[in-house]
CSV table of C-alpha atoms in Angstrom, one decimal:
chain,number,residue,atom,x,y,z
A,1,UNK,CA,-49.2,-50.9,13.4
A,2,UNK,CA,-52.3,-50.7,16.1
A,3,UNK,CA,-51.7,-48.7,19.4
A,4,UNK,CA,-54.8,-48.3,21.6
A,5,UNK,CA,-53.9,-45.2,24.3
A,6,UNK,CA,-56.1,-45.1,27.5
A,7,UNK,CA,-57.6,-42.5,29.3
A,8,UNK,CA,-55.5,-39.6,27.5
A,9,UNK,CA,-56.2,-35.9,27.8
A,10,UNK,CA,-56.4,-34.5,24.4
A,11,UNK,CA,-54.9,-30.9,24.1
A,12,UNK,CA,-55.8,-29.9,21.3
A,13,UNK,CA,-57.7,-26.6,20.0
A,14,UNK,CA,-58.6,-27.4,16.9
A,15,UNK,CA,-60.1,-30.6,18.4
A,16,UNK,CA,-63.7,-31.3,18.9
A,17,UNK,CA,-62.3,-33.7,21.7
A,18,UNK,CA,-60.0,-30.4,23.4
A,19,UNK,CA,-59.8,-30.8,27.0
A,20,UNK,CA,-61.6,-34.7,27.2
A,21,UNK,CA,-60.3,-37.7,28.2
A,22,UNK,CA,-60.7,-40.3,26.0
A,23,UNK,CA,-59.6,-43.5,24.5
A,24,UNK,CA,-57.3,-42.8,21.4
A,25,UNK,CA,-56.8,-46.0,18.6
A,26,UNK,CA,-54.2,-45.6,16.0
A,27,UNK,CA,-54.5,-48.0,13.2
A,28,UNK,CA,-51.8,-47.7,10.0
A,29,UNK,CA,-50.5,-44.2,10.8
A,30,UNK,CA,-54.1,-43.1,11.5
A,31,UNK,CA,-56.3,-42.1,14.0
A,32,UNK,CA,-58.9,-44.7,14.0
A,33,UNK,CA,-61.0,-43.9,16.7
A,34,UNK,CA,-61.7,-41.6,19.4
A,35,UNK,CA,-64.5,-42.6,22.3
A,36,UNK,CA,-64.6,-44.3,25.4
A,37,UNK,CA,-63.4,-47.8,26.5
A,38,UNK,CA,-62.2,-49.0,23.2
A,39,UNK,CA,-60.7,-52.2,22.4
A,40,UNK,CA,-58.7,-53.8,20.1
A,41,UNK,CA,-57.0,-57.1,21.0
A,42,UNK,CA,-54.3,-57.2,18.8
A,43,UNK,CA,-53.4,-53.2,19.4
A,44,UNK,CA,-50.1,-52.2,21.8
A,45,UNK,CA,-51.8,-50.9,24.9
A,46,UNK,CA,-49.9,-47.7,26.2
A,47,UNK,CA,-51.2,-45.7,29.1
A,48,UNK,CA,-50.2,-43.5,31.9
A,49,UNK,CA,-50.7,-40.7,35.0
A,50,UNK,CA,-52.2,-38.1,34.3
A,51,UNK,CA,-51.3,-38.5,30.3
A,52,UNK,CA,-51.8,-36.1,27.8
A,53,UNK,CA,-51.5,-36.0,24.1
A,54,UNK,CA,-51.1,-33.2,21.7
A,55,UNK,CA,-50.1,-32.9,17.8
A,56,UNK,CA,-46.7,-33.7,17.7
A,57,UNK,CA,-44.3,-30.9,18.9
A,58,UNK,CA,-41.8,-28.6,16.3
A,59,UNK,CA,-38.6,-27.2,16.9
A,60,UNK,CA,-38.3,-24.0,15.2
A,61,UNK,CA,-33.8,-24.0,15.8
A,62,UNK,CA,-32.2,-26.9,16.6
A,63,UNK,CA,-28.1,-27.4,15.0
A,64,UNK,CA,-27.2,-30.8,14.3
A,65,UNK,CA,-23.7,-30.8,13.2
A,66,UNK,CA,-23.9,-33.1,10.4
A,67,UNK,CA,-22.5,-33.1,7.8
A,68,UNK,CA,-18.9,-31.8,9.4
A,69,UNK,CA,-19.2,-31.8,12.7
A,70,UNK,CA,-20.7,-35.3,13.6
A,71,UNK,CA,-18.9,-36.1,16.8
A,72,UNK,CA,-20.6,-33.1,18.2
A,73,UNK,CA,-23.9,-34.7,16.8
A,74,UNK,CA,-25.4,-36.6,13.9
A,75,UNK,CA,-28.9,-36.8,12.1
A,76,UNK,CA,-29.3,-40.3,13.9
A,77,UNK,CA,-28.6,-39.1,17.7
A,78,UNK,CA,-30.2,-35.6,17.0
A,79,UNK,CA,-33.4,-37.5,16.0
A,80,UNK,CA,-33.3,-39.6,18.7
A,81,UNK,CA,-32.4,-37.0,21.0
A,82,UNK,CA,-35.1,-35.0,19.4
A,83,UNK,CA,-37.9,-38.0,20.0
A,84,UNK,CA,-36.6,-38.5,24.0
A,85,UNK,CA,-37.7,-34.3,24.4
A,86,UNK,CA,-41.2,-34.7,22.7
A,87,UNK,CA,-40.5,-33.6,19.1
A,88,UNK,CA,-41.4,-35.4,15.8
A,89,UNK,CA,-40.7,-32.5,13.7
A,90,UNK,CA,-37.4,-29.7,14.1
A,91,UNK,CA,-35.5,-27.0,11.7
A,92,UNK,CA,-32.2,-27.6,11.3
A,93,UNK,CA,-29.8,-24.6,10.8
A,94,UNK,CA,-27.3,-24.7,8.2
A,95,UNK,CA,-24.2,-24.3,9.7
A,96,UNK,CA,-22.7,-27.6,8.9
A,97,UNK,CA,-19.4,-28.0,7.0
A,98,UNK,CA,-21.0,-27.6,4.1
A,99,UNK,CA,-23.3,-25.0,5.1
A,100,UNK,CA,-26.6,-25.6,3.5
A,101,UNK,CA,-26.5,-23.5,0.6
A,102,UNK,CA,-26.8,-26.1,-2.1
A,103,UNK,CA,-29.5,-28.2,-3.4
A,104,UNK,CA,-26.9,-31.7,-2.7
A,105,UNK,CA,-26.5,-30.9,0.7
A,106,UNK,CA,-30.1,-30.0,1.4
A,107,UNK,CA,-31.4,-33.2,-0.4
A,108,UNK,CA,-28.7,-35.0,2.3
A,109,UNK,CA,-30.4,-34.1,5.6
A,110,UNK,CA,-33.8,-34.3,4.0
A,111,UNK,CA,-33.1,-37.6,2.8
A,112,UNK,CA,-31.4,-39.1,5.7
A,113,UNK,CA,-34.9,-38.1,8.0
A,114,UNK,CA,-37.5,-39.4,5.2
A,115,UNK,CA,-39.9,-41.6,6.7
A,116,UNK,CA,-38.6,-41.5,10.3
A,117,UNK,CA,-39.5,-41.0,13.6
A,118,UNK,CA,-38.5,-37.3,13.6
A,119,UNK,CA,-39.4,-35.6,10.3
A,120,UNK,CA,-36.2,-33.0,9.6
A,121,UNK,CA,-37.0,-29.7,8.2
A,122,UNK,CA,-33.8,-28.1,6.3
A,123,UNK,CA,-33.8,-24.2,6.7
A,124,UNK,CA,-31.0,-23.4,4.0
A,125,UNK,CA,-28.8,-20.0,4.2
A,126,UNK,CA,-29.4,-16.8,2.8
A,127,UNK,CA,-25.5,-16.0,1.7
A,128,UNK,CA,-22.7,-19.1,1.2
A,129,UNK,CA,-21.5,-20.4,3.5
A,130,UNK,CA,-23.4,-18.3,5.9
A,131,UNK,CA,-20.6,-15.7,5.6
A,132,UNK,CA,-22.8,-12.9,4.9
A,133,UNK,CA,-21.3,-11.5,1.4
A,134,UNK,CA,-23.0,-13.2,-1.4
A,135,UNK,CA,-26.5,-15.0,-2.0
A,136,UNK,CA,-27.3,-18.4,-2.2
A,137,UNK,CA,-29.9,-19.8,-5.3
A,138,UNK,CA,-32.9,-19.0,-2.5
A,139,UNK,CA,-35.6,-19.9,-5.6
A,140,UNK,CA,-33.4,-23.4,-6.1
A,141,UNK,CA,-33.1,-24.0,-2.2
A,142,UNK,CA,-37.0,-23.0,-2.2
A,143,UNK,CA,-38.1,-25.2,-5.0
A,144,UNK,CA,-36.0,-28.1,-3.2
A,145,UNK,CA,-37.6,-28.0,0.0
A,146,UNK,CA,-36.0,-25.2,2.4
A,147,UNK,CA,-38.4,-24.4,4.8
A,148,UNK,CA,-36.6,-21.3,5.5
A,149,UNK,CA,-33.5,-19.0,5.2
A,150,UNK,CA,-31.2,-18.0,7.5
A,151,UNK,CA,-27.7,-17.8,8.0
A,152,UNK,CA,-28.2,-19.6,11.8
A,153,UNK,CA,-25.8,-18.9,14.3
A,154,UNK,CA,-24.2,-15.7,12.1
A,155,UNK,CA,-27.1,-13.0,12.0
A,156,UNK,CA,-27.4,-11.0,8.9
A,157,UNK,CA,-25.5,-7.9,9.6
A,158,UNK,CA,-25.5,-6.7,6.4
A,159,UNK,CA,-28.7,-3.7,5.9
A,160,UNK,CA,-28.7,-4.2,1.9
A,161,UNK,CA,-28.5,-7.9,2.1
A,162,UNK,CA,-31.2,-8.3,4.5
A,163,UNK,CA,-33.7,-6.0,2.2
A,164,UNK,CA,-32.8,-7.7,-0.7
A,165,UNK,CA,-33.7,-11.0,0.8
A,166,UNK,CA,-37.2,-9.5,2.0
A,167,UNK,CA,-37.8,-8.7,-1.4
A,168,UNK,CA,-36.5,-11.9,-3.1
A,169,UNK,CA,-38.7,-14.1,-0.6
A,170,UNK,CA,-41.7,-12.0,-0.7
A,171,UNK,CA,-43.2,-13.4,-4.3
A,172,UNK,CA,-42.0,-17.0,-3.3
A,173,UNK,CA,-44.1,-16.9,0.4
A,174,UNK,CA,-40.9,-17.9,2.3
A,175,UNK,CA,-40.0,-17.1,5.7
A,176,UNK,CA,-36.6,-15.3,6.7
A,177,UNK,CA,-35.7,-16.3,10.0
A,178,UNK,CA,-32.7,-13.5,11.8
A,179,UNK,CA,-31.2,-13.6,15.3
A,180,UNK,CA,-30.6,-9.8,16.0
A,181,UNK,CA,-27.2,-9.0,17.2
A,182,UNK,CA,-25.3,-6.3,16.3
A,183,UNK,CA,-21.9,-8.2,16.5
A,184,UNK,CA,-19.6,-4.8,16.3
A,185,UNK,CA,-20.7,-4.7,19.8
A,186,UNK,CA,-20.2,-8.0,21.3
A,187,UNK,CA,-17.1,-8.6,19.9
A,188,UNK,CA,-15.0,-10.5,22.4
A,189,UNK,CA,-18.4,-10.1,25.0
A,190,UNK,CA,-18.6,-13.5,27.1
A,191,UNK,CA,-21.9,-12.8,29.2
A,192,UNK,CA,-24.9,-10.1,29.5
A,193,UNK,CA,-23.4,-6.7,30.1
A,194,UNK,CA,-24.3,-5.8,33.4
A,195,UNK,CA,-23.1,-6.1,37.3
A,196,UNK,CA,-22.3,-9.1,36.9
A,197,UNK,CA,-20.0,-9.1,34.4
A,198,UNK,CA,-18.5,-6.1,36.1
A,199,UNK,CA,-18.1,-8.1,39.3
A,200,UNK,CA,-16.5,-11.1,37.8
A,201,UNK,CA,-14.7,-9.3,35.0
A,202,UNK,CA,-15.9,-10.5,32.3
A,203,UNK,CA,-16.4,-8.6,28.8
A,204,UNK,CA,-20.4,-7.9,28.3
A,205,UNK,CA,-22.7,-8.4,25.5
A,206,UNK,CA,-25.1,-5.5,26.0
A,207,UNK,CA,-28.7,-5.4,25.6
A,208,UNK,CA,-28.5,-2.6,22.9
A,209,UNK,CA,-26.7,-4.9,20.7
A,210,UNK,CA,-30.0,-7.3,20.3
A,211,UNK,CA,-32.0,-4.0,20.4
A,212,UNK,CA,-30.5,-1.6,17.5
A,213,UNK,CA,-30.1,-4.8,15.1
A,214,UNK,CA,-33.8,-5.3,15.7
A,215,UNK,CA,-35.1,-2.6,15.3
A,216,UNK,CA,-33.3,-1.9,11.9
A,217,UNK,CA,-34.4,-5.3,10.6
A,218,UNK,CA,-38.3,-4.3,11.5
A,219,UNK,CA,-38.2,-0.5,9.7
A,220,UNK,CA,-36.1,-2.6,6.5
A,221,UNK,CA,-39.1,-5.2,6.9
A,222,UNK,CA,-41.6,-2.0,6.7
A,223,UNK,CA,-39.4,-0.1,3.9
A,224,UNK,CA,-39.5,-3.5,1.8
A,225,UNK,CA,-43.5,-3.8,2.2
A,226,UNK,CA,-43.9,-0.3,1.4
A,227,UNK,CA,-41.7,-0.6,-2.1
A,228,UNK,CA,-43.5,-4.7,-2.5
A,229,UNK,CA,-46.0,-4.9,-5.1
A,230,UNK,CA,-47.2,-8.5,-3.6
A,231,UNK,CA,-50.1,-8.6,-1.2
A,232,UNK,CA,-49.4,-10.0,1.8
A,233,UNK,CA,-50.2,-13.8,2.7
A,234,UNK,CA,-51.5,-13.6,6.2
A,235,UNK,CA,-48.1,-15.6,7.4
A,236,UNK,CA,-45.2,-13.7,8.2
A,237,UNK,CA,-42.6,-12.7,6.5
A,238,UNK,CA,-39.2,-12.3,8.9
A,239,UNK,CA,-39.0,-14.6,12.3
A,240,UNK,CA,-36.8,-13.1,14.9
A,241,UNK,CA,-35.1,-15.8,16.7
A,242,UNK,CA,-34.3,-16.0,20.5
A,243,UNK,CA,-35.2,-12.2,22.0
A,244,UNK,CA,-33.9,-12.3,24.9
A,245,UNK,CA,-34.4,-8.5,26.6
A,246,UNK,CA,-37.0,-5.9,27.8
A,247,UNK,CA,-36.7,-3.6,24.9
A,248,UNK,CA,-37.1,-6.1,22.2
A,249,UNK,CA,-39.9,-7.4,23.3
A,250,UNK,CA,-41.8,-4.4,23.4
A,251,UNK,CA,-40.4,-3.6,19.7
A,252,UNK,CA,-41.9,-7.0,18.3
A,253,UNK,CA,-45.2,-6.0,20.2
A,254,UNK,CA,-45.5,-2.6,18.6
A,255,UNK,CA,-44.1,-4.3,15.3
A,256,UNK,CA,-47.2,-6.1,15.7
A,257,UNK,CA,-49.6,-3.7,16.5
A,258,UNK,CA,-48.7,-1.7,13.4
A,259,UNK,CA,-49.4,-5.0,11.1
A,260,UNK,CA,-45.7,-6.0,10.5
A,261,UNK,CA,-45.9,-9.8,9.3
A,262,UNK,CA,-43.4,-10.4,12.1
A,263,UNK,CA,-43.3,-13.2,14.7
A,264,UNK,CA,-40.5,-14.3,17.2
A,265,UNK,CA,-39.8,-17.1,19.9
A,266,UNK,CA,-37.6,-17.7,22.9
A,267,UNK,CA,-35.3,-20.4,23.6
A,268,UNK,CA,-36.6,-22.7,26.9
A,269,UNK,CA,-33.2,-22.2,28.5
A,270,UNK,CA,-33.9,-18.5,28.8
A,271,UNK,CA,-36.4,-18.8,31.0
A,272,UNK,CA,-34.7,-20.5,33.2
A,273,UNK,CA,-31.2,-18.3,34.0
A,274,UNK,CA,-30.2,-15.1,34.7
A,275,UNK,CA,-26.8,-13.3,33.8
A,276,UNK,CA,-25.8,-13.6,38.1
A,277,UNK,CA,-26.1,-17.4,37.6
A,278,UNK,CA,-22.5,-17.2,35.7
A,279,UNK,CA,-21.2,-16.6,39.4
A,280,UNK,CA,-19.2,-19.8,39.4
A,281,UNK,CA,-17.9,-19.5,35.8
A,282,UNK,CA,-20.2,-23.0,34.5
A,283,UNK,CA,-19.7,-22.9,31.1
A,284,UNK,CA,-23.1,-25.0,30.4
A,285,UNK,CA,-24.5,-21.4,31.2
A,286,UNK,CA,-22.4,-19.6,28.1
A,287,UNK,CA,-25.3,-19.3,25.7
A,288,UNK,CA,-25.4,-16.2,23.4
A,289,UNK,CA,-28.1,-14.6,23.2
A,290,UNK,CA,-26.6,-14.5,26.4
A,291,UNK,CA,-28.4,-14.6,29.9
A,292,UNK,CA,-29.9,-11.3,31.1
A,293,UNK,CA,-31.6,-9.4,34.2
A,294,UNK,CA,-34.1,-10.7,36.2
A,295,UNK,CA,-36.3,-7.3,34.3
A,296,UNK,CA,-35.5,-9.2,30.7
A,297,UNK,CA,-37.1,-12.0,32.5
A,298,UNK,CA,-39.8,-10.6,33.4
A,299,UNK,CA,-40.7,-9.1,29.9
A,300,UNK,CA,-40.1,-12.4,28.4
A,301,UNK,CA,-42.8,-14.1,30.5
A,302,UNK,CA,-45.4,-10.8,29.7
A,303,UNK,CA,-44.4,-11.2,26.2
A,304,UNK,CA,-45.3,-15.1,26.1
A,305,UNK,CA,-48.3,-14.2,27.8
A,306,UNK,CA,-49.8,-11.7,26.0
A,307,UNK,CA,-48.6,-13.7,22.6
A,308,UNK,CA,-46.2,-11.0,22.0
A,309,UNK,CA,-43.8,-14.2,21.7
A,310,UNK,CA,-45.2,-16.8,19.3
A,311,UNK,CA,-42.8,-20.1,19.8
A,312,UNK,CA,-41.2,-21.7,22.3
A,313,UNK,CA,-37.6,-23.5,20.7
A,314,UNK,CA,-34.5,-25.9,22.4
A,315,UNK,CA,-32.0,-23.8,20.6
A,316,UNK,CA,-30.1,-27.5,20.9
A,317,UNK,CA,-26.7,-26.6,20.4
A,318,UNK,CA,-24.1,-29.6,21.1
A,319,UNK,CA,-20.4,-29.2,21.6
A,320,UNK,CA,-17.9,-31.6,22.7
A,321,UNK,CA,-15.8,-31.8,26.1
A,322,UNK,CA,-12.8,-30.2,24.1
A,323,UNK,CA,-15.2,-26.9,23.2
A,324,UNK,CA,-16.8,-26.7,26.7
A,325,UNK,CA,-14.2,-27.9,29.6
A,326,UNK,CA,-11.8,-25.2,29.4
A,327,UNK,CA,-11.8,-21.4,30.7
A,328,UNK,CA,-14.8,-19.5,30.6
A,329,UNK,CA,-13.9,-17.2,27.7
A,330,UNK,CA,-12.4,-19.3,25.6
A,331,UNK,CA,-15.6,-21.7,25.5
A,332,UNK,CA,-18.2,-22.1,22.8
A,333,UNK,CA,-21.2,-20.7,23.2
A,334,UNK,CA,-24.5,-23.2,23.5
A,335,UNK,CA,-26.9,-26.1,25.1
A,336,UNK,CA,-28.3,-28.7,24.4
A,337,UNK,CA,-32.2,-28.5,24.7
A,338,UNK,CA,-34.1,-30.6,22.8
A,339,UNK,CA,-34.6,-33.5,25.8
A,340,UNK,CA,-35.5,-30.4,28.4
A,341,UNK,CA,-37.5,-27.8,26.7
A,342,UNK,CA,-40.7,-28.7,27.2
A,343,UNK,CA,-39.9,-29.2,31.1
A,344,UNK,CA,-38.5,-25.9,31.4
A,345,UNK,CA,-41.4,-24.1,30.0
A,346,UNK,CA,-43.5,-25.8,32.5
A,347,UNK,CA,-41.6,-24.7,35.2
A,348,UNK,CA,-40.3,-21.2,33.9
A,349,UNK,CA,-42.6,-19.9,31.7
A,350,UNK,CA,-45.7,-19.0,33.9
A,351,UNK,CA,-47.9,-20.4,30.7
A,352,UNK,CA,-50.9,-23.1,31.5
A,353,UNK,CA,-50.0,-26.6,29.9
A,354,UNK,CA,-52.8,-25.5,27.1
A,355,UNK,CA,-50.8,-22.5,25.7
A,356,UNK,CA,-47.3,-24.0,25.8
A,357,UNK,CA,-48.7,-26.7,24.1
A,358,UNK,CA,-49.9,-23.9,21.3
A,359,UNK,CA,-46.4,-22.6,21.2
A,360,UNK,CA,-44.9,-26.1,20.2
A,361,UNK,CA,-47.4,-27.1,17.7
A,362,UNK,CA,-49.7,-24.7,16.1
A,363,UNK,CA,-48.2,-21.8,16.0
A,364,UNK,CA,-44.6,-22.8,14.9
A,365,UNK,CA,-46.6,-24.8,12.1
A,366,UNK,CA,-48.5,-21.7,10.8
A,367,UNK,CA,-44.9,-19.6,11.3
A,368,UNK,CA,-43.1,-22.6,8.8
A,369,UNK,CA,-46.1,-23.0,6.2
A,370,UNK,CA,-46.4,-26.4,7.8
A,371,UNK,CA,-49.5,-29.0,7.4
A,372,UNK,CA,-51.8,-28.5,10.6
A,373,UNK,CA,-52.3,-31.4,12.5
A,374,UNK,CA,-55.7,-32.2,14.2
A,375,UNK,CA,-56.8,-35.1,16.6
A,376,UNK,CA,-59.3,-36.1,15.1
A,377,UNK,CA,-60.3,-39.4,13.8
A,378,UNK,CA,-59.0,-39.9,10.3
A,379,UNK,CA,-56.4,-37.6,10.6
A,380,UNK,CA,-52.7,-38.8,10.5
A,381,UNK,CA,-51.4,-39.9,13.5
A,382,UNK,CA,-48.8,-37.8,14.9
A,383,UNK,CA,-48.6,-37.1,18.4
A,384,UNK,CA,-46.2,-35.9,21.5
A,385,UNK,CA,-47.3,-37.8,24.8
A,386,UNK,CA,-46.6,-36.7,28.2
A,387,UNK,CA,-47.5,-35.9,31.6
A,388,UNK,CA,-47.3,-32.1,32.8
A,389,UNK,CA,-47.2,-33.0,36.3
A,390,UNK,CA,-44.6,-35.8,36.1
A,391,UNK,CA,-41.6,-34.8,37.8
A,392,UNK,CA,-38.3,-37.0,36.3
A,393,UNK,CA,-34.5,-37.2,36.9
A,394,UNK,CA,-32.5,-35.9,33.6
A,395,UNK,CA,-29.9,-38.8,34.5
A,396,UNK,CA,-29.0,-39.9,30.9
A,397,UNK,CA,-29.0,-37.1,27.3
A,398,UNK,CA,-29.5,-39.2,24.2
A,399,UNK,CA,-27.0,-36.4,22.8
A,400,UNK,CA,-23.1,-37.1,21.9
A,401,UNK,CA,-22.9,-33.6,23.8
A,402,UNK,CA,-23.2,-33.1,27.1
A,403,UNK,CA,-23.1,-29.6,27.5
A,404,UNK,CA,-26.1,-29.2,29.7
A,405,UNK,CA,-26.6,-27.9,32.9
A,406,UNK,CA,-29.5,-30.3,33.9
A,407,UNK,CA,-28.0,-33.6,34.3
A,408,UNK,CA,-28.6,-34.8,37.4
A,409,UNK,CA,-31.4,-32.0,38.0
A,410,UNK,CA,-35.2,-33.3,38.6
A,411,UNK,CA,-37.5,-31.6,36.2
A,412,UNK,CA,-41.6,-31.3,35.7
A,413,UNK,CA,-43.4,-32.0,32.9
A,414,UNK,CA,-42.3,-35.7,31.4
A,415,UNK,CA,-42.4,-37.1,28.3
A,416,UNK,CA,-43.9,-40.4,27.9
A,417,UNK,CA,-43.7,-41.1,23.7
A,418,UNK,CA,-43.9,-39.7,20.1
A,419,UNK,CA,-46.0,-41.7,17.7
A,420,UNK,CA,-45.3,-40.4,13.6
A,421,UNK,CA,-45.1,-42.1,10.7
A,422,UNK,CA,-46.2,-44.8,11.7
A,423,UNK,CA,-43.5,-45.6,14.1
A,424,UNK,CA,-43.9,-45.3,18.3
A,425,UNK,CA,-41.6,-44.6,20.8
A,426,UNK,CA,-42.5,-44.9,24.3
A,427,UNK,CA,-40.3,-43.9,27.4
């Protein structure tokens, strides 16, 4: 396959081309040649306003529902949902029916992505069935292609469990990925706790449960390195998933500052609420970790800033009308993302296109032991387009959910195409 793009920005800091614009052609999955006004007359031309192209974008926590829950989604609409929002690589969690804590069900999803558009990562669980009580064959699930561990959507609540798994992944180089939520103190909690959820009377999910969680998993991460024998790799060893308030924030900072191998990221759609949006009762707002205070905001945006945050994920989490058109506290928690991400960070995130760009590619590729990818010529071709400036209508999800509350809604930053494996899309 040829494809000659015109006049594309390259973002890119590993580049030698960073910040030019130039000519890109693409020639068998490759990148041919970089320079101005090339030509190739049997190439597909592509070009655009104001285009940009970067190494294709990763999502660190996307949940596909499949296998178990495919009306909800599949591996074919979440890779095309994931192509339509600018990725050509995400993590799935494992909490499918079967959760991925077997080698046959890993070898499934990684299978069913081989060779596509959207390459699938599997992150397999820590205990079976994700239920917390007993391990999973990590070494197997490692030696099989897991990119990570986590139990997804059910944080570790466990203290033993977690250490143990610090020290079982250590001598293998494998990530643990947690979400922090103490869950003896959200039980039946619909919404941040707060004035809000006084005010509508709704049962609050308090900051402290994010906050104590965390900060037990970081002094187990520093017990673990001080009883370790292993040296440490330079890549870290536990990813905290989705922080989502003030104090947390500053604990992964100082985490940081003392050396801890510790990185974190932030789902898009936290940037772009807060916990007095849930006025009306919209269910498409029920996300947990849930909304917070305009202060959490705040310390999100510093914290993405400073680098304090590393990634930027969808958290894409699709549920069907039945799960989400009902009362407020009786529906499932979760958004979709994946197709509105990349917009909301342009809007929300107070970053410059160059650094959220860093927080989609590089950075969640050193997190995941990931190949980097470099525009360069002779490197393999695989690239996010898009436009930062674009403004678009969100009018149609490429999801079997539709549990967003952006349809309809005019975004900036627009994707334009995802070129991998030798395979383009173009939008």
């Amino acid at each position: 396959m040829k494809v000659l793009i015109r006049s594309v920005r390259i973002i890119d800091k590993n580049s030698p081309f960073n910040g030019q614009v130039k000519d890109i052609l693409i020639r068998d999955g490759k990148i041919a040649e970089i320079g101005d006004g090339l030509s190739d007359a049997d190439a597909l031309v592509k070009e655009g306003n104001g285009l940009c192209v970067s190494p294709g974008w990763v999502d660190m926590r996307v949940a596909s529902r499949d296998p178990g829950f495919e009306h909800k989604e599949d591996l074919d609409s979440v890779r095309t949902t994931a192509a339509h929002g600018g990725f050509t690589e995400i993590v799935l969690l494992p909490n499918s029916e079967p959760v991925v804590h077997s080698k046959d069900t890993l070898n499934y999803i990684k299978n069913s992505g081989r060779g596509g558009l959207v390459t699938l990562h599997v992150a397999a669980s820590v205990t079976r069935k994700a239920q917390g009580v007993d391990f999973t064959e990590m070494i197997d699930l490692h030696t099989a292609g897991a990119v990570a561990f986590t139990d997804g959507e059910h944080p570790v609540q466990n203290a033993d469990l977690f250490l143990k798994t610090i020290l079982y992944l250590q001598p293998l180089n494998a990530l643990l990925m947690n979400r922090p939520e103490d869950r003896q103190l959200t039980v039946f909690g619909q919404m941040h706790e707060g004035i809000t959820s006084t005010l509508i009377g709704m049962k609050g999910m308090p900051s402290l449960a994010e906050e104590m969680m965390l900060n037990r998993d970081l002094k187990l991460l520093e017990y673990a390195l001080e009883k370790s024998t292993f040296a440490l790799t330079g890549q870290p060893m536990l990813h905290v998933s989705l922080v989502s308030t003030t104090e947390a924030v500053e604990l992964i900072r100082e985490a940081k500052r003392k050396g801890l191998p510790v990185t974190c990221d932030v789902a898009a759609h936290q940037l772009a609420f807060e916990d007095r949006d849930l006025i009306d009762f919209d269910t498409n707002l029920k996300v947990n970790p849930p909304f917070r205070a305009s202060s959490d905001h705040e310390a999100i945006r510093r914290g993405l800033l400073d680098g304090t945050i590393d990634a930027i994920v969808s958290d894409h989490n699709p549920h069907d009308e039945e799960c989400k058109n009902l009362e407020f506290d009786h529906a499932d928690f979760g958004i979709t993302g994946l197709e509105t991400a990349f917009s909301l960070a342009v809007m929300h995130s107070g970053l410059k296109t160059e650094d959220i760009v860093e927080k989609l590619t590089s950075q969640p590729r050193h997190i995941l032991r990931l190949a980097e990818i470099n525009i360069n010529a002779g490197s393999e071709a695989n690239l996010t387009f898009f436009e930062p400036e674009t403004e678009w209508v969100f009018d149609k999800t490429y999801s079997k959910s539709k549990n967003t509350p952006f349809l309809g809604k005019t975004l900036k930053g627009a994707v334009r195409g995802v070129f991998n494996n030798d395979r383009l899309d173009w939008y």
